[in-house]
Coordinates of C-alpha atoms in Angstrom, one line a residue:
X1 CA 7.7 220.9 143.2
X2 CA 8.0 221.4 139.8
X3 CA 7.2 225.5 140.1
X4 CA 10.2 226.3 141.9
X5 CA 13.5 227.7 140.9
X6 CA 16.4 226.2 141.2
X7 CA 19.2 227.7 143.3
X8 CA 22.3 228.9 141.6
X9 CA 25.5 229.0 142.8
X10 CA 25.0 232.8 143.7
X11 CA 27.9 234.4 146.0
X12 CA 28.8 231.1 147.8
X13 CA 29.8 228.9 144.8
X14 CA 33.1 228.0 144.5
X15 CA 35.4 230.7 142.1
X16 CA 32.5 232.9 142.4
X17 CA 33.3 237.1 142.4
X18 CA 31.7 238.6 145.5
X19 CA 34.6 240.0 147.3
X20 CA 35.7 236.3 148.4
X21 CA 39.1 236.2 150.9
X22 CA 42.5 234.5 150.5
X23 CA 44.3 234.7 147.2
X24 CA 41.4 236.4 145.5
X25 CA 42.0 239.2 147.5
X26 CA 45.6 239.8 146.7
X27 CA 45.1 238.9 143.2
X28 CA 42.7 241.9 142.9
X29 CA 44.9 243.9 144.4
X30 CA 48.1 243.1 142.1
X31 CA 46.1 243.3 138.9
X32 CA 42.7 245.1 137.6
X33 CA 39.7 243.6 138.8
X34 CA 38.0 242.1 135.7
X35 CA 34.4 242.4 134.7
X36 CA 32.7 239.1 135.2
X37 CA 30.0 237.9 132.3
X38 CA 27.1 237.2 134.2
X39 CA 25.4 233.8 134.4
X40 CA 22.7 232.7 132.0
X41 CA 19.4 232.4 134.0
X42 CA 17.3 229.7 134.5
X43 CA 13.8 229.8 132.5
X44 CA 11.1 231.1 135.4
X45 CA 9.6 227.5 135.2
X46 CA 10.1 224.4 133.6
X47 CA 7.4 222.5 131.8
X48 CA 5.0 220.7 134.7
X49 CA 5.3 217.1 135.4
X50 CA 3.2 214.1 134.5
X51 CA 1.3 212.5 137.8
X52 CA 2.2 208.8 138.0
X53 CA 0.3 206.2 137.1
X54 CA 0.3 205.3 141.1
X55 CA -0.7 208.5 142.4
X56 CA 1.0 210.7 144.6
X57 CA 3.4 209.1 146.6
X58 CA 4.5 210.6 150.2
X59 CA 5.3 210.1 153.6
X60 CA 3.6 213.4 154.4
X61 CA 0.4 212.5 156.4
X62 CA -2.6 214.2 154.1
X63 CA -5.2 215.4 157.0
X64 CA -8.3 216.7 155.5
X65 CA -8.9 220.6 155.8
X66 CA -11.4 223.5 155.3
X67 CA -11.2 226.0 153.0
X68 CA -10.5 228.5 155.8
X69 CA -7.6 226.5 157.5
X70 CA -6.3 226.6 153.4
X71 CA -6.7 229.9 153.3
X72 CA -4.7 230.5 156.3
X73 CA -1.6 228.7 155.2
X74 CA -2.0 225.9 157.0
X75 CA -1.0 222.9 156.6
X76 CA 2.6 224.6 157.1
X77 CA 4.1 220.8 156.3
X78 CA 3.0 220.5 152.8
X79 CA 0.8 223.1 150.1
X80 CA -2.8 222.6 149.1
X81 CA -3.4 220.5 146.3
X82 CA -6.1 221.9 144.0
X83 CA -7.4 220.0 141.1
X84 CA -8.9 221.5 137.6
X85 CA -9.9 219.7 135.0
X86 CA -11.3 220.0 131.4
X87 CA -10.7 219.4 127.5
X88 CA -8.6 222.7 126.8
X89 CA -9.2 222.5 123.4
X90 CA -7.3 224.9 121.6
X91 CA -5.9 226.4 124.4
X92 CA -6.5 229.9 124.9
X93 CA -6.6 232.9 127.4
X94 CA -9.9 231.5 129.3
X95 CA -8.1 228.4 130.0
X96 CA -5.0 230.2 131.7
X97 CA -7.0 232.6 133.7
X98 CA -8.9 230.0 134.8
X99 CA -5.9 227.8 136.2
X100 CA -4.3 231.3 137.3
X101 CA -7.4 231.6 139.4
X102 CA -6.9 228.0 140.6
X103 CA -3.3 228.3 141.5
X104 CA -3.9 231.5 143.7
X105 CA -6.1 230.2 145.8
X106 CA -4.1 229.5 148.7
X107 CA -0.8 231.0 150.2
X108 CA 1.0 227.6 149.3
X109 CA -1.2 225.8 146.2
X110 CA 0.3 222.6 144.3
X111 CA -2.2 222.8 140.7
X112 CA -3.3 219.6 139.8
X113 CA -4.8 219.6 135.8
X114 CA -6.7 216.8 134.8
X115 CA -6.9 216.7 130.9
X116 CA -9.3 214.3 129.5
X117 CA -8.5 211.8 126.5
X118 CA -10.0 211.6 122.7
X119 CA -12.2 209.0 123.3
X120 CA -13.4 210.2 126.2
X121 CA -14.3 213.5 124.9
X122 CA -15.7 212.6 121.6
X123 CA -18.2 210.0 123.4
X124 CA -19.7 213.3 126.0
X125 CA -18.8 216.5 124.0
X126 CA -17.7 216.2 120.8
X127 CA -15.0 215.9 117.9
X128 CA -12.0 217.9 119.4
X129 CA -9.8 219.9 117.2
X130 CA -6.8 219.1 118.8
X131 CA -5.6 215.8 119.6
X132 CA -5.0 214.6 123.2
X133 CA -1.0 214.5 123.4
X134 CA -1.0 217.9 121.7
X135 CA -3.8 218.9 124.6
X136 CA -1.5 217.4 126.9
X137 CA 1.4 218.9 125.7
X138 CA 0.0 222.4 125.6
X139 CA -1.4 222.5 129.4
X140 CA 2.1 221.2 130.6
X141 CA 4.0 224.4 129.2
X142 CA 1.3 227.0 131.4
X143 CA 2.8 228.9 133.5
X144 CA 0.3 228.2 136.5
X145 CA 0.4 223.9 136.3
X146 CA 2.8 222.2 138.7
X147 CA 1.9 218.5 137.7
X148 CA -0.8 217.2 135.1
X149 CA -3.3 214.1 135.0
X150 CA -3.6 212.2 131.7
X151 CA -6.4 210.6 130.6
X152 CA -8.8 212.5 133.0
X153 CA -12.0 211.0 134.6
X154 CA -15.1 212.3 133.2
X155 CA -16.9 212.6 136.8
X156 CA -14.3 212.6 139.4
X157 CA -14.8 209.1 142.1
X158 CA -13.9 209.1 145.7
X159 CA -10.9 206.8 144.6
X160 CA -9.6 209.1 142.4
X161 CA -9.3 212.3 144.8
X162 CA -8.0 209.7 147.4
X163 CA -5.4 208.8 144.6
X164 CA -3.9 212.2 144.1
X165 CA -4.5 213.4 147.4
X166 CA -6.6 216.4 146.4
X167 CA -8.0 218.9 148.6
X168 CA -9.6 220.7 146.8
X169 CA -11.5 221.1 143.3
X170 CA -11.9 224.6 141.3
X171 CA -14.0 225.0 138.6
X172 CA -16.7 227.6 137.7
X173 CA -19.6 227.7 139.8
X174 CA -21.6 227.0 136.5
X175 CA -23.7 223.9 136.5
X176 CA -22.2 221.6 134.5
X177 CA -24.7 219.0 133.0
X178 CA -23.1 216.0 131.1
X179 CA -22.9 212.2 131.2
X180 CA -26.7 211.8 132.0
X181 CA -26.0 214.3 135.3
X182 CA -27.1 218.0 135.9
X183 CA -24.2 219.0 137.5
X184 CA -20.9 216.5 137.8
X185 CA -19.8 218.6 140.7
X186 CA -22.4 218.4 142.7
X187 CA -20.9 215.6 145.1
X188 CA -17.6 217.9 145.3
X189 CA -20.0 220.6 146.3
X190 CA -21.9 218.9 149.0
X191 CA -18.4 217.5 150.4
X192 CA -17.1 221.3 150.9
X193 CA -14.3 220.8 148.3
X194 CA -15.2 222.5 145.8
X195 CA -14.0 226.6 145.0
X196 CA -15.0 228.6 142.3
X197 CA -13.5 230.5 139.7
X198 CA -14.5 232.7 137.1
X199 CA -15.1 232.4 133.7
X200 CA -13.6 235.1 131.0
X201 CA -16.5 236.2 128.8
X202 CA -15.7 237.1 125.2
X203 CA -13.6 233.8 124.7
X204 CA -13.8 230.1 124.0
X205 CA -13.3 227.1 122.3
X206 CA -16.3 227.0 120.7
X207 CA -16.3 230.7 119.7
X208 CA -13.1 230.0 118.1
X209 CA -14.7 227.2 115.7
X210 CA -17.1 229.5 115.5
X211 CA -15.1 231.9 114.2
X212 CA -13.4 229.6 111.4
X213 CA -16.9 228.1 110.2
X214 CA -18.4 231.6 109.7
X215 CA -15.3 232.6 107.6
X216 CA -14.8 229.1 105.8
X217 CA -14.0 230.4 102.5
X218 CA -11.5 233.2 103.8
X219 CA -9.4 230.5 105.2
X220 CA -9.4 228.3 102.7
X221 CA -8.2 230.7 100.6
X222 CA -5.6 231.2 103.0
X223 CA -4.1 228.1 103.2
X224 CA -4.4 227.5 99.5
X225 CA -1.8 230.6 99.1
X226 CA 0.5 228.8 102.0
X227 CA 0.6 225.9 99.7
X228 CA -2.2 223.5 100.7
X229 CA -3.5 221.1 98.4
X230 CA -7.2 220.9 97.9
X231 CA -7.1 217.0 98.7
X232 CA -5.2 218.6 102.6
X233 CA -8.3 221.3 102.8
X234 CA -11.0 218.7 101.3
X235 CA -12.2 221.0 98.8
X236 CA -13.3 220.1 95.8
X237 CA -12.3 220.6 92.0
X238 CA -14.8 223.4 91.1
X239 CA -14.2 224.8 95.0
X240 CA -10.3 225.1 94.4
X241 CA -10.7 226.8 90.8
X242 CA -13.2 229.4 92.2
X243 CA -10.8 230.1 95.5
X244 CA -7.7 230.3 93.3
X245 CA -9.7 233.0 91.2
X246 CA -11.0 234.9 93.5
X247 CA -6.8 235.0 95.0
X248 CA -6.5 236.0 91.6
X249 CA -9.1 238.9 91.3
X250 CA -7.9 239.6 95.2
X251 CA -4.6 240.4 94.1
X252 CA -5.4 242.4 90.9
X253 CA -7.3 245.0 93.1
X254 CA -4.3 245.4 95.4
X255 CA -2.4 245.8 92.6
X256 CA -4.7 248.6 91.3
X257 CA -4.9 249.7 94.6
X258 CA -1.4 250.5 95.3
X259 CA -1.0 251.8 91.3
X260 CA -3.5 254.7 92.4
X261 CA -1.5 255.2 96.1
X262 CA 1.2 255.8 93.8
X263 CA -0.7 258.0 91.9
X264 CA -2.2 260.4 94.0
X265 CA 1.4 260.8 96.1
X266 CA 2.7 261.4 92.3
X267 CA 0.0 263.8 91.7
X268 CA 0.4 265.0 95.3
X269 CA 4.6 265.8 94.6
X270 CA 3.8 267.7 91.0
X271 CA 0.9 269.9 92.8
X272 CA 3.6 271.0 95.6
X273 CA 6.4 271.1 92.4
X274 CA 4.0 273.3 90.4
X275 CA 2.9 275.3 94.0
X276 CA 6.8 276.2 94.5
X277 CA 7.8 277.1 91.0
X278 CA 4.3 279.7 90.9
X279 CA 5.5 281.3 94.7
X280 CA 8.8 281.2 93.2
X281 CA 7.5 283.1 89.7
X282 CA 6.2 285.7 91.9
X283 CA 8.6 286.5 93.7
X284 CA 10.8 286.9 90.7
X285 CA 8.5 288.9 88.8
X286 CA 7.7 291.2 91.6
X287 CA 11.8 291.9 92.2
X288 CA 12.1 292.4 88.6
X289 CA 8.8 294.9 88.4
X290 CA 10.8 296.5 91.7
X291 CA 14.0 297.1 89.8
X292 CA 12.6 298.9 86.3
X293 CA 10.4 301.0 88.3
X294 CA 13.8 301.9 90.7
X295 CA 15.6 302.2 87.4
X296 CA 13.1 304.3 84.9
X297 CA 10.4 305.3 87.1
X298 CA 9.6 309.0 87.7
X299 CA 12.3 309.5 90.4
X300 CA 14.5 306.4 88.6
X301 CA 17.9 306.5 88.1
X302 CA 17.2 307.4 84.5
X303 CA 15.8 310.2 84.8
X304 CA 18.2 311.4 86.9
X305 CA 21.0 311.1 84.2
X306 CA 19.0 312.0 81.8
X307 CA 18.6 315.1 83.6
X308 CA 22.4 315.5 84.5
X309 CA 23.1 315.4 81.0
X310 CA 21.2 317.8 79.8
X311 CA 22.4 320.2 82.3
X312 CA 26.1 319.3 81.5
X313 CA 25.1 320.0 77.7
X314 CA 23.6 322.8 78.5
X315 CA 26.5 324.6 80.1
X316 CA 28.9 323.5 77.5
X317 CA 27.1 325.6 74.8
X318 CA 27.9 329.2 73.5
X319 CA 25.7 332.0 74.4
X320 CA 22.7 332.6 71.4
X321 CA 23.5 336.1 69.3
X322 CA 21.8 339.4 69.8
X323 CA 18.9 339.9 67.7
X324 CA 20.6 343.6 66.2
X325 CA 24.2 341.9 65.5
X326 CA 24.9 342.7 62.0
X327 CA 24.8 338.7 61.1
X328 CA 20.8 339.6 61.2
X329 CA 21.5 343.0 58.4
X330 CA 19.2 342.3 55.1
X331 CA 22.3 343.1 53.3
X332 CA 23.0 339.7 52.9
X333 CA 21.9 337.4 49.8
X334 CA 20.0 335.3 52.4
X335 CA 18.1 336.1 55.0
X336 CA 18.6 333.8 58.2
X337 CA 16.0 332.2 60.6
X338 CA 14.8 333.9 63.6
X339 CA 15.9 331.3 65.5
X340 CA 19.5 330.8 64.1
X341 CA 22.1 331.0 65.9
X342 CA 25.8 332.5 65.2
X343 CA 28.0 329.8 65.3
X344 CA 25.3 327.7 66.5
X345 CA 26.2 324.2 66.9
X346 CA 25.7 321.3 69.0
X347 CA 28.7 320.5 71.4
X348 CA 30.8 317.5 70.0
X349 CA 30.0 318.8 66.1
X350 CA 32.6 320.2 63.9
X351 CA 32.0 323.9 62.6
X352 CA 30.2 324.5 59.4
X353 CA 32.9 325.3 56.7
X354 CA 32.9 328.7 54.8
X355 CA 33.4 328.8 51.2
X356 CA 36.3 331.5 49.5
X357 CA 32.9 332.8 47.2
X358 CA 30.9 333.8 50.2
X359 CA 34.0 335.2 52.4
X360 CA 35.3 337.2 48.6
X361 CA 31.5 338.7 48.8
X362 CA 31.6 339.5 52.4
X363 CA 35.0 341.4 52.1
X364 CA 33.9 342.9 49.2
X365 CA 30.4 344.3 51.1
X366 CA 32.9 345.9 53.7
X367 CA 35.2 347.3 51.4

């Protein structure tokens, strides 16, 4: 069965490191025990088989069961062969949830996918957007699908369930009208072999067209950037001049559109610049304003020198002259201030100098 692992040579293969006996045990005693790289794993699965043009081919007697004896386990001699079939065009997440459903069914399930060809398709349902190997190719590499059926049958015959020995059929529980028949599974039904799954809303092949036809021109556009030729995309002349344009225009406005990002964060950095230098101005001016009013406000250092100083001044000067000293007698030529002083004069000054006229007149007044 193509869904199980193979066995590797674990702690029973030959030179393998789990503790073996002999000469493995004295050479880890004699020298360090090195670190062994461990193996590369296997891949969980590898990609599902083809079913032969014969059919299955066993010795295995295939009795037919009931979907409660399946369900059970049983039989324990071989698993349950469930068949699915369809077009799995453009495979997507539907598809695998519905073979997942499919292939956990049963304790013990073999997954049987029938896949049906181009010609086939194209006659009942439709152009396909894939082609049939690459359909084939894509359902063999899911996860879920132990063996797949080329070239499908459109309605499945006695012959053909007989063929691949299948027990059982999923699908959804959907009629399915085609090929002239309001539901293909209705035989399968009536013979208790069918079991039904459920379908994943939101998602499906023809949403996915969908999807692409509404938005034509965006992926055209597309695949013109990626290099695509008009004559690849069958566009015409005046279609490929008006996408390549409109690329064009497209990438002007990102290009003005990431000039003004760069803007506003420039903007942005000068406003936070200009925020710190202001905080920054304030402070300064408010230390400054601090330190003249500490300096030469009313209780400032300034004042209080100023104030020292004149006290010092102060007490270096002489003593002012009684008002009834004979310096103040009207016997002299001139008569002095009221305020003078005798000798009067400012600390740091050199003394007034006396002429040999007025000290000749001043002997001779008190001779």
């Amino acid at each position: 069965m193509a869904g199980k692992r193979r066995k590797g040579n674990g702690s029973r293969g030959t030179g393998g490191g789990g503790g073996g006996s002999g000469d493995g045990a004295k050479v880890s005693q004699s020298q360090p025990q090195q670190r062994r790289k461990p193996a590369a794993r296997k891949t969980l699965r590898e990609p599902a088989v083809f079913a032969k043009e014969s059919g299955c081919v066993t010795d295995v007697p295939h009795d037919k069961i009931t979907v409660a004896q399946a369900r059970r386990g049983t039989p324990a001699n071989r698993p349950v062969r469930v068949y699915a079939d369809g077009i799995f065009d453009l495979f997507h997440s539907g598809h695998a949830r519905a073979l997942m459903q499919a292939k956990n069914l049963f304790p013990n399930t073999h997954l049987i996918v029938g896949v049906c060809s181009d010609a086939l398709t194209h006659k009942y349902k439709g152009y396909t957007v894939m082609t049939e190997d690459e359909r084939y190719e894509a359902l063999i590499h899911c996860r879920y699908v132990d063996e797949v059926v080329r070239d499908a049958p459109w309605t499945l015959s006695p012959e053909f369930l007989q063929k691949h020995r299948i027990d059982f059929v999923a699908h959804d529980d959907i009629p399915y009208t085609s090929a002239g028949s309001e539901d293909v599974y209705k035989h399968i039904k009536e013979a208790g072999m069918f079991v039904a799954t459920q379908r994943t809303e939101g998602i499906s092949t023809s949403d996915l067209i969908t999807r692409i036809v509404r938005n034509y021109d965006i992926y055209v556009r597309r695949n013109l950037q990626r290099g695509y030729t008009a004559k690849e995309l069958n566009v015409s002349f005046i279609n490929e001049k008006k996408y390549r344009l409109q690329n064009q225009v497209d990438r002007m406005k990102e290009t003005v559109r990431t000039v003004e990002e760069k803007s506003k964060n420039l903007v942005h950095r000068v406003e936070e610049k200009s925020h710190d230098l202001i905080l920054k101005w304030e402070e300064k001016s408010r230390e400054f304003i601090g330190n003249f009013l500490e300096l030469f406000g009313p209780d400032g250092a300034w004042h209080i020198i100023q104030e020292r100083s004149g006290r010092v001044l102060q007490a270096l000067s002489p003593y002012q002259s009684p008002r009834g000293s004979p310096s103040s007698s009207p016997t002299r030529g001139r008569s002095p201030s009221p305020d003078s002083h005798w000798p009067l004069f400012r600390f740091g000054s050199p003394p007034p100098k006396r002429s040999l006229s007025s000290g000749s007149e001043a002997d001779e007044g008190e001779k």
